[in-house]
Structure formats: structure tokens, C-alpha cells
Coordinates of C-alpha atoms in Angstrom, one line a residue:
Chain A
X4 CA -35.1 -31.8 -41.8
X5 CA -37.2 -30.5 -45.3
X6 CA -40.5 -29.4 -45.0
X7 CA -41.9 -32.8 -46.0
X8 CA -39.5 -34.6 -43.6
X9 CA -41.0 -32.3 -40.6
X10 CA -44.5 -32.9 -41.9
X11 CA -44.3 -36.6 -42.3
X12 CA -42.5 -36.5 -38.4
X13 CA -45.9 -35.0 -37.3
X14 CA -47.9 -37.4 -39.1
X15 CA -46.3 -40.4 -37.2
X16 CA -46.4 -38.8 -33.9
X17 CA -50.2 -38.5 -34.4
X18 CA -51.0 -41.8 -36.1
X19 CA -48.2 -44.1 -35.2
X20 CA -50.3 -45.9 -32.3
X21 CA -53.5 -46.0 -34.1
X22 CA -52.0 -47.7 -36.8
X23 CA -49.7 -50.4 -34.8
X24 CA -53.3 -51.0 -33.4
X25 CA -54.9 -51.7 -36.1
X26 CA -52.3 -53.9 -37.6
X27 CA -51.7 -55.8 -34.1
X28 CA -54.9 -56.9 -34.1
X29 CA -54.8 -58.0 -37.4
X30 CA -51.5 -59.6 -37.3
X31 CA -52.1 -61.0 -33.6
X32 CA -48.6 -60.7 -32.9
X33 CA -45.8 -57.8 -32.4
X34 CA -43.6 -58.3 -35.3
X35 CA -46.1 -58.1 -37.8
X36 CA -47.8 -55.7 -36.8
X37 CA -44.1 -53.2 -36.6
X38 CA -43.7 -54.4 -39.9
X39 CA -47.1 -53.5 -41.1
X40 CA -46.7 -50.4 -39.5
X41 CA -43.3 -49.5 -40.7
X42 CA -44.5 -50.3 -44.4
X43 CA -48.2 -48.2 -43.7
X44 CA -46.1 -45.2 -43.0
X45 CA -43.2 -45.7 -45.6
X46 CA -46.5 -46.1 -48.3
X47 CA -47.6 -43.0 -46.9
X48 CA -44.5 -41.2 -47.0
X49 CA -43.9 -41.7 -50.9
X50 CA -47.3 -40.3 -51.4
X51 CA -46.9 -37.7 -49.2
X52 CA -46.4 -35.0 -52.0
X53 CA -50.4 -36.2 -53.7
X54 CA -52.3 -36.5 -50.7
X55 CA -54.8 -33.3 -50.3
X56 CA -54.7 -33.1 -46.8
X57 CA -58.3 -33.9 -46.2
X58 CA -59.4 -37.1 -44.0
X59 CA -55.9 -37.3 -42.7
X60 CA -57.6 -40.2 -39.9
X61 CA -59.2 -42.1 -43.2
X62 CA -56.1 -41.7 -45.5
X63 CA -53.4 -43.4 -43.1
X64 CA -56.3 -45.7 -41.8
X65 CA -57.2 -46.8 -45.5
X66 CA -53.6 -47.1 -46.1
X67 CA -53.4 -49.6 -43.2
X68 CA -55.9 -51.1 -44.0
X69 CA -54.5 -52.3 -47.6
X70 CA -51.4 -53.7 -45.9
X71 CA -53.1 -55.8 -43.9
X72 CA -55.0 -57.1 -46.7
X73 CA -52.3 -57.7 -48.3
X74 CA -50.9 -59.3 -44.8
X75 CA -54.0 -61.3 -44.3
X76 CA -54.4 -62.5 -48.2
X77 CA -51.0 -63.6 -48.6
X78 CA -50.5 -67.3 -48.7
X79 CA -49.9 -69.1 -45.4
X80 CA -52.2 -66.5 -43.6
X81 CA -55.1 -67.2 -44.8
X82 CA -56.6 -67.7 -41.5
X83 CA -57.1 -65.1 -38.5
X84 CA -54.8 -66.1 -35.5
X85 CA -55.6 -69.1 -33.9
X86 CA -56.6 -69.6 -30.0
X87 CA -53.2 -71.2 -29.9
X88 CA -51.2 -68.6 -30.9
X89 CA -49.5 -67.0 -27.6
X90 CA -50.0 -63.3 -27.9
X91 CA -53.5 -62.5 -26.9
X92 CA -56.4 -60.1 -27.9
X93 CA -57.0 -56.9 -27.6
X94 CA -59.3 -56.4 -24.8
X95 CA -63.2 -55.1 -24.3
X96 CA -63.1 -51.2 -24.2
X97 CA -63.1 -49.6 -20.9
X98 CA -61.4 -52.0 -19.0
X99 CA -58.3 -49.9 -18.2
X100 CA -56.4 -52.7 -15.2
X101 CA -57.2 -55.6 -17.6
X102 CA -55.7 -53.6 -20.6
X103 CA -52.7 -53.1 -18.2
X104 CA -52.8 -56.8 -17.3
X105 CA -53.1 -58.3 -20.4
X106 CA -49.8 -56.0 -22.2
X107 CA -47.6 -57.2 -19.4
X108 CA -48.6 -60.7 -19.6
X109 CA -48.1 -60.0 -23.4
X110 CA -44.7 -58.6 -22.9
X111 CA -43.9 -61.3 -20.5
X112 CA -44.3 -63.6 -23.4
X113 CA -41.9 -61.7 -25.4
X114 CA -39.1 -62.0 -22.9
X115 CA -39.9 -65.8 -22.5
X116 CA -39.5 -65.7 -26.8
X117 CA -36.9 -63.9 -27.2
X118 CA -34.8 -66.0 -24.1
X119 CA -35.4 -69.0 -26.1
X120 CA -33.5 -68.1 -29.4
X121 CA -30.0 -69.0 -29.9
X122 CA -27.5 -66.9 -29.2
X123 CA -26.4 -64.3 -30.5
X124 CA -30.0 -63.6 -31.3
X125 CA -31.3 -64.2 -27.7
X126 CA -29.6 -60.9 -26.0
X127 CA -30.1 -58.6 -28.9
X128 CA -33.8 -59.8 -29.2
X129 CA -34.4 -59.6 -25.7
X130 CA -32.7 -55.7 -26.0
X131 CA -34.6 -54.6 -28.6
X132 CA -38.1 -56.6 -28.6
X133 CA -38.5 -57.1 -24.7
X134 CA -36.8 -54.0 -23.3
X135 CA -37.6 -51.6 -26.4
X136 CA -33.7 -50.3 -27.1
X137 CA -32.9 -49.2 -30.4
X138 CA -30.4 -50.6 -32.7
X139 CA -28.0 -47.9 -31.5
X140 CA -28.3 -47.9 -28.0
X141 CA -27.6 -51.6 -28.1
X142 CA -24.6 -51.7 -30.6
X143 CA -23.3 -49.0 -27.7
X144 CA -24.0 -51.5 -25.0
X145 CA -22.4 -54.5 -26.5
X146 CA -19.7 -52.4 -28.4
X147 CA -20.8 -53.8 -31.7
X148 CA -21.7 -51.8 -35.1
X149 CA -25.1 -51.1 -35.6
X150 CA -24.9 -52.8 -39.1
X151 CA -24.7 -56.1 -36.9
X152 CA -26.6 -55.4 -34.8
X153 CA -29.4 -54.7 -37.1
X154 CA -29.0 -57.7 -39.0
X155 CA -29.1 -59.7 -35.7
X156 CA -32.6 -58.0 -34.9
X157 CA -33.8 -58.5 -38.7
X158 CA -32.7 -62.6 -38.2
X159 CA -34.2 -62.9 -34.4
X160 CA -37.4 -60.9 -35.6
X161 CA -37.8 -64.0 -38.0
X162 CA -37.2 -66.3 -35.8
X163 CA -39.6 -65.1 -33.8
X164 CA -42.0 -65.4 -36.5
X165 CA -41.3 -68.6 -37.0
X166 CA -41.6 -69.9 -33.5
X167 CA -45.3 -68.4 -33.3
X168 CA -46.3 -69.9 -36.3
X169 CA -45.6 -73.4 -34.1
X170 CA -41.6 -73.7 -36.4
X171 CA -38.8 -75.3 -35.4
X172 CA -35.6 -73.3 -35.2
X173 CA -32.6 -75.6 -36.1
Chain B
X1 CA -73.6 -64.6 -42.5
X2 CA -73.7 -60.8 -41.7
X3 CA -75.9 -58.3 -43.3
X4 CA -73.9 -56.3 -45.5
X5 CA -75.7 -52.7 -45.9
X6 CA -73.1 -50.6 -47.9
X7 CA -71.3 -49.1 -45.0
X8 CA -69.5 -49.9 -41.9
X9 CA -72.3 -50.3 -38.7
X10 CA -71.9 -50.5 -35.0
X11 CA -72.9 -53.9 -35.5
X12 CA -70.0 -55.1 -37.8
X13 CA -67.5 -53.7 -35.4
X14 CA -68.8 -54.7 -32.8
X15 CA -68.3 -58.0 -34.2
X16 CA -64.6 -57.0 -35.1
X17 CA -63.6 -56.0 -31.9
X18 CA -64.6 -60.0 -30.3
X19 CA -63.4 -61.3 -33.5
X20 CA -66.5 -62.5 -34.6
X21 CA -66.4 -61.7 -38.1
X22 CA -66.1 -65.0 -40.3
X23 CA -62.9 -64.8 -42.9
X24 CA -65.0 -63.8 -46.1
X25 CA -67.1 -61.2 -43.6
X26 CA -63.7 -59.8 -42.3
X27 CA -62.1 -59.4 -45.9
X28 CA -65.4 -57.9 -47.0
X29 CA -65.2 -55.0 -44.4
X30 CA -61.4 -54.6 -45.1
X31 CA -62.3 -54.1 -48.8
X32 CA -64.6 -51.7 -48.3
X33 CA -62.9 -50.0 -45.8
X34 CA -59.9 -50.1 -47.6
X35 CA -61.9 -47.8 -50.2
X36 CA -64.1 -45.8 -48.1
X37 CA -63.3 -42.6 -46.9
X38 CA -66.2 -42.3 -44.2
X39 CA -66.2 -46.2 -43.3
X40 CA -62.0 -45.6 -42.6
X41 CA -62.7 -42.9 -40.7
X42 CA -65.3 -44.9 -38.4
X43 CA -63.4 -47.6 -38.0
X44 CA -60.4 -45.3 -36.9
X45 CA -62.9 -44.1 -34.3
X46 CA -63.5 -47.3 -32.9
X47 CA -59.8 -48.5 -32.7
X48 CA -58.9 -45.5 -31.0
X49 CA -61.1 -45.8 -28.3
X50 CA -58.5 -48.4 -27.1
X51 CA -55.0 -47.9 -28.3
X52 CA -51.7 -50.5 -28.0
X53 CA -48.6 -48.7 -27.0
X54 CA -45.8 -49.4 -30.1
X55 CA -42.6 -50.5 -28.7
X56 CA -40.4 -47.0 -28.2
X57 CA -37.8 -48.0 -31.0
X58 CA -40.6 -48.2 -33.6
X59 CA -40.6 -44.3 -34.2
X60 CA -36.9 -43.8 -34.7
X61 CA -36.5 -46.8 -36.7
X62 CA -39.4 -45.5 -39.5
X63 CA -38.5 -42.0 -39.5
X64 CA -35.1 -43.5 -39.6
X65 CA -36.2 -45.9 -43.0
X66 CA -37.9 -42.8 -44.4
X67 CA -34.9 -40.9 -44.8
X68 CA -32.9 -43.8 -46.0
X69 CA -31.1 -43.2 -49.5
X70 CA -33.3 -46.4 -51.1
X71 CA -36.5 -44.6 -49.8
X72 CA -35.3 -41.6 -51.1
X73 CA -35.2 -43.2 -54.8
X74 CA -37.9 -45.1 -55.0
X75 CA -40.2 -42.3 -53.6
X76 CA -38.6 -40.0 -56.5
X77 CA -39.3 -42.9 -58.7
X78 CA -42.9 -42.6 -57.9
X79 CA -43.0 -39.6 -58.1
X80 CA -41.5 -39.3 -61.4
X81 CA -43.7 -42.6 -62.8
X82 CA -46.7 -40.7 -61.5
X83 CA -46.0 -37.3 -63.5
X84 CA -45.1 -40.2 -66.6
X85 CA -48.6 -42.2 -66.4
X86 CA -50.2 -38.6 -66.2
X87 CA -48.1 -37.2 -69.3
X88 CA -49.0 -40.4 -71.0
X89 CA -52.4 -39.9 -70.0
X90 CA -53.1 -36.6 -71.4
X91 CA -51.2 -37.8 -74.7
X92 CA -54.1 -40.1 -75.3
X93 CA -56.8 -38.1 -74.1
X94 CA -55.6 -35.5 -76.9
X95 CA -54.9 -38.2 -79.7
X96 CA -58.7 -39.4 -79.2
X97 CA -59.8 -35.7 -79.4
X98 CA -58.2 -35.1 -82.0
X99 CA -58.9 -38.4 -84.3
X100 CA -62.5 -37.2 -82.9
X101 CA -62.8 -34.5 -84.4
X102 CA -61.0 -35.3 -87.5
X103 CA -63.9 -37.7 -88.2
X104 CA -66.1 -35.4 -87.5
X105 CA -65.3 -32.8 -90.2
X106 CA -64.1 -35.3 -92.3
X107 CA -67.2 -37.6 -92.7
X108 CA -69.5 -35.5 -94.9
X109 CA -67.1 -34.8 -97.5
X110 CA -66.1 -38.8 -96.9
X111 CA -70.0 -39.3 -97.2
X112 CA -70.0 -37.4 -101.0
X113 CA -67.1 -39.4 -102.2
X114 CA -68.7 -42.7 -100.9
X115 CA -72.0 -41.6 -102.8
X116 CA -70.2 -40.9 -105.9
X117 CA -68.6 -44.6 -106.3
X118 CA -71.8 -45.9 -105.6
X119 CA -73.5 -44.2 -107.9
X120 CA -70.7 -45.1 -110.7
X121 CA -70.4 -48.5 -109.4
X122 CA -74.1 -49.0 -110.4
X123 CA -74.1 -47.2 -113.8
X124 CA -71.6 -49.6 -114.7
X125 CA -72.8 -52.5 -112.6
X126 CA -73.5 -56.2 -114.6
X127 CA -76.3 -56.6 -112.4
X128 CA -78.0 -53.6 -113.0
X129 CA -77.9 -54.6 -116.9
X130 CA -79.5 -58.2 -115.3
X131 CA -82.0 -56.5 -113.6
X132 CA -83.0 -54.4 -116.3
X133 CA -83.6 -57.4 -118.7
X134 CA -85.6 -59.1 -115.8
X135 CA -87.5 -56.6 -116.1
X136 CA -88.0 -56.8 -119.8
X137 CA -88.8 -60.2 -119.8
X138 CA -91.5 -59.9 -117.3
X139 CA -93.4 -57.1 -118.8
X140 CA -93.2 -58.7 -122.0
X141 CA -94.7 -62.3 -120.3
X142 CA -97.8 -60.5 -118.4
X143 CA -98.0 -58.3 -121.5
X144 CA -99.1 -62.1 -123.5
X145 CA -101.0 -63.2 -120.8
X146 CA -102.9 -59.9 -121.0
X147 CA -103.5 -60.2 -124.9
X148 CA -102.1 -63.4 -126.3
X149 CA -102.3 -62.3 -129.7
X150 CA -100.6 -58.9 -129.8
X151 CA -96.7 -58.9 -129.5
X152 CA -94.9 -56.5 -127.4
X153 CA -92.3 -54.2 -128.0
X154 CA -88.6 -55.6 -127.3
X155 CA -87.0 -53.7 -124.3
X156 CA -83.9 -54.9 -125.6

């Protein structure tokens, strides 16, 4: 790993939950907000080499901030989540147990997602969205390549999508 | 609707945080966030006071992306359109210098020359000769009507 590579590694570690976050609760739901976060920290990456290294917090966070403009702005999401959509809110500050409560309900609902997708995308969603295995440790498992195996997670992560948004999967 | 006052208040993210914020109000602090180094930093303040744990795959996967051969290229692509837009930049930064100061030394002696074909355009100018006979008619009419008898002199 270069110099930049080792700093941009750094950069993640520090930010990488303050921005998932911030795009969660803009996104009010999982997938989005990993995307959003994946392309907040690619954007940042590529302008790695002109940022001056001052308001690190305010540079990622503005960064963030434009995706999910972008995220929010875009056609058919227009509107902030609606009551109907399944994952829920972040909660009030300072309630540690209801924070705790409210991700495993969350997660809960991802397994119950996931489970309902056809196969082959049910078992590799449930893998990698419910149970948080990466691509490679499940192409290991199920003795498949990882090229696969990452298209299947690509497929079910739209699916996914699509079934919040109130779709039908035929 | 919201008072806007410039800048990010406890207020507005209070209202934020219980999704309270009406869509234009909520794309209004965005913007401005989006664009404000201090605001950003604020807000980042408040989110962090209770953070949601990414999923353990999401760190490979972008460090993973970041090192990819297409992120590679299109991050040396910016890079190299950024040094471009600067070069071209500068190129037009020195042309309008230059044309500057090009008119600036060049004006007076422009200014002489503009003088001299006026002033040959009116020796030679048919209405100057127009005017000038005007003139001689008129002098030569109050001249009558001064002393009806006397003739004047032709101007002719």
C-alpha cells in the first residue's frame, strides 16, 4: 500500500460510521445508505491529492452531504421516507437500550428481506446483508467465485430496493 | 416555515434529528451545509453524538473499490483534467493581460491617428462646405434686416 492508499485507509477508519450515519438517515434504509457511503468515500479518494488537510470532519461531511442531495433530488425520491417504509429512525440521543433495541429489530427486518428473495439471491443476501460476510468469505462457503457471487449481491441488493419501495419482484 | 438565519442552529437540527424539517427546509439546510465549512462541521457534531454501526463488509469492500483498476483511471483522469482546466485557466488569464495591456499602450497613438482622419475628414467634408454657406446666407439676411438699403458682401 502507497502513501495515499495508507492515508485514505485511515480516513475511512475514522469517518466510515459517521458518514453511513448520515446517509442512513437520509436514505432510511441500509442499501442506500452503503451505497452512498461507498460513493462519499470513492469522491473523496479521487480528491485526495487537492484536499489541504484542514476541516477533515467538514470535508468528508460536505462531501456526504452532496451525495445525498444528489440521492434525495433524484427523480422518484423526491420525498423523505415514508412511515410505511420498514426500516425505522434513528433514535433520540442518549437512549443507549433503545438504540440497541431498535438496530436488532432493524436487522431482524433484514433477515425477514432478504429470506423473501428468490433463490439464489435469498442465501447470498441473507450472507452478506443479514450476517455481514464479505463477498469472499461467502464464495469460500458456497464454493463459488467471487465474480458470482458479487453479481448475486449486486442483483439481491436491488431487489431489496425494490421491495422497500412497496415493488413487485417477478 | 423555519427561520432561516445564515447558519446551521440547534434549532434546525433539532428539527432534523425528529425529522421535522419540511422537504424545501431539509434541501435548504443540505445546500448550505453542503457548502459550509463550519455548518458541516456542526452538523457532524450532532450526528456523532449517536452513530449507526456499518455492516463489517462495508470497509473491505470500499477500500477494496478504491484500489480497483477503473478507480485507478478515472481518479488519474481527474487528476489530469484538473491540471488541464488549470493550464487552460492561466492561458486565459495571460491572453486577457496581455490584450490588456496592449490597449493600453496602444490607445494614445490609436487616439492621434483617430484625430487625424477626423480632422481630414472635415477639411474635405460636403457638409462643412453646407454649413459654411448657411452661414453666409444668414449673415447676409440679418445684415438687410439691419439696413435694408446697403448690400452685403458675398461670402461666396
Amino acid at each position: 500500500m502507497n502513501a495515499t492508499e495508507e492515508q485514505f485507509a485511515e480516513f475511512l477508519t475514522k469517518y466510515e460510521k459517521l458518514v453511513y450515519t448520515l446517509c442512513y438517515r437520509m436514505s432510511g434504509n441500509p442499501f442506500d445508505a452503503q451505497d452512498l457511503t461507498q460513493d462519499t468515500f470513492l469522491s473523496a479518494y479521487q480528491r485526495l491529492s487537492e484536499f489541504d488537510g484542514a476541516h477533515e470532519r467538514a470535508w468528508i461531511c460536505r462531501i456526504a452531504t452532496n451525495k445525498c442531495l444528489d440521492f434525495l433530488k433524484s427523480a422518484s425520491r423526491r420525498t423523505l421516507p415514508a412511515e410505511e417504509e420498514t426500516f425505522l429512525e434513528l433514535p433520540d440521543r442518549g437512549e443507549g437500550p433503545e438504540t440497541a433495541f431498535l438496530q436488532k429489530e432493524s436487522r431482524k427486518e433484514v433477515q425477514r428481506l432478504c429470506k423473501s428473495l428468490p433463490p439464489p439471491y435469498n442465501e447470498v443476501a441473507e450472507a452478506h446483508f443479514y450476517e455481514e460476510k464479505s463477498i469472499k468469505e461467502i464464495s469460500k462457503e458456497k464454493g463459488r467465485n467471487p465474480k458470482t457471487v458479487q453479481t448475486q449481491v449486486y442483483r439481491a441488493k436491488a431487489l431489496l430496493k425494490k421491495k422497500l419501495k412497496g415493488g413487485r419482484i417477478e | 416555515m423555519r427561520e432561516w438565519t445564515g447558519h446551521v442552529t440547534p434549532e434546525w437540527l433539532e428539527a432534523f434529528q425528529q425529522e421535522d424539517l419540511e422537504e424545501k427546509e431539509l434541501m435548504q439546510l443540505l445546500e448550505h451545509i453542503e457548502s459550509c465549512n463550519y455548518c458541516a462541521d456542526q452538523f457532524a457534531a450532532y450526528i456523532e453524538t449517536d452513530l449507526q454501526e456499518p455492516p463489517a463488509y462495508l470497509h473491505e469492500e470500499i477500500l477494496e473499490r478504491s484500489q480497483g483498476i477503473s478507480m485507478q483511471a478515472a481518479r488519474t483522469v481527474y487528476q489530469t483534467s484538473r491540471r488541464m482546466r488549470l493550464f487552460w485557466y492561466s492561458l486565459k488569464v495571460g491572453a486577457a493581460v496581455a490584450v490588456s495591456l496592449l490597449l493600453l499602450f496602444a490607445s494614445p497613438v490609436a487616439e492621434e491617428r483617430s484625430l487625424q482622419i477626423k480632422e481630414s475628414y472635415w477639411e474635405t467634408s460636403p457638409s462643412r462646405e453646407l454649413g459654411e454657406k448657411m452661414d453666409g446666407v444668414w449673415q447676409e439676411f440679418t445684415g438687410w434686416i439691419k439696413n435694408p438699403g446697403e448690400k452685403e458682401e458675398s461670402y461666396d
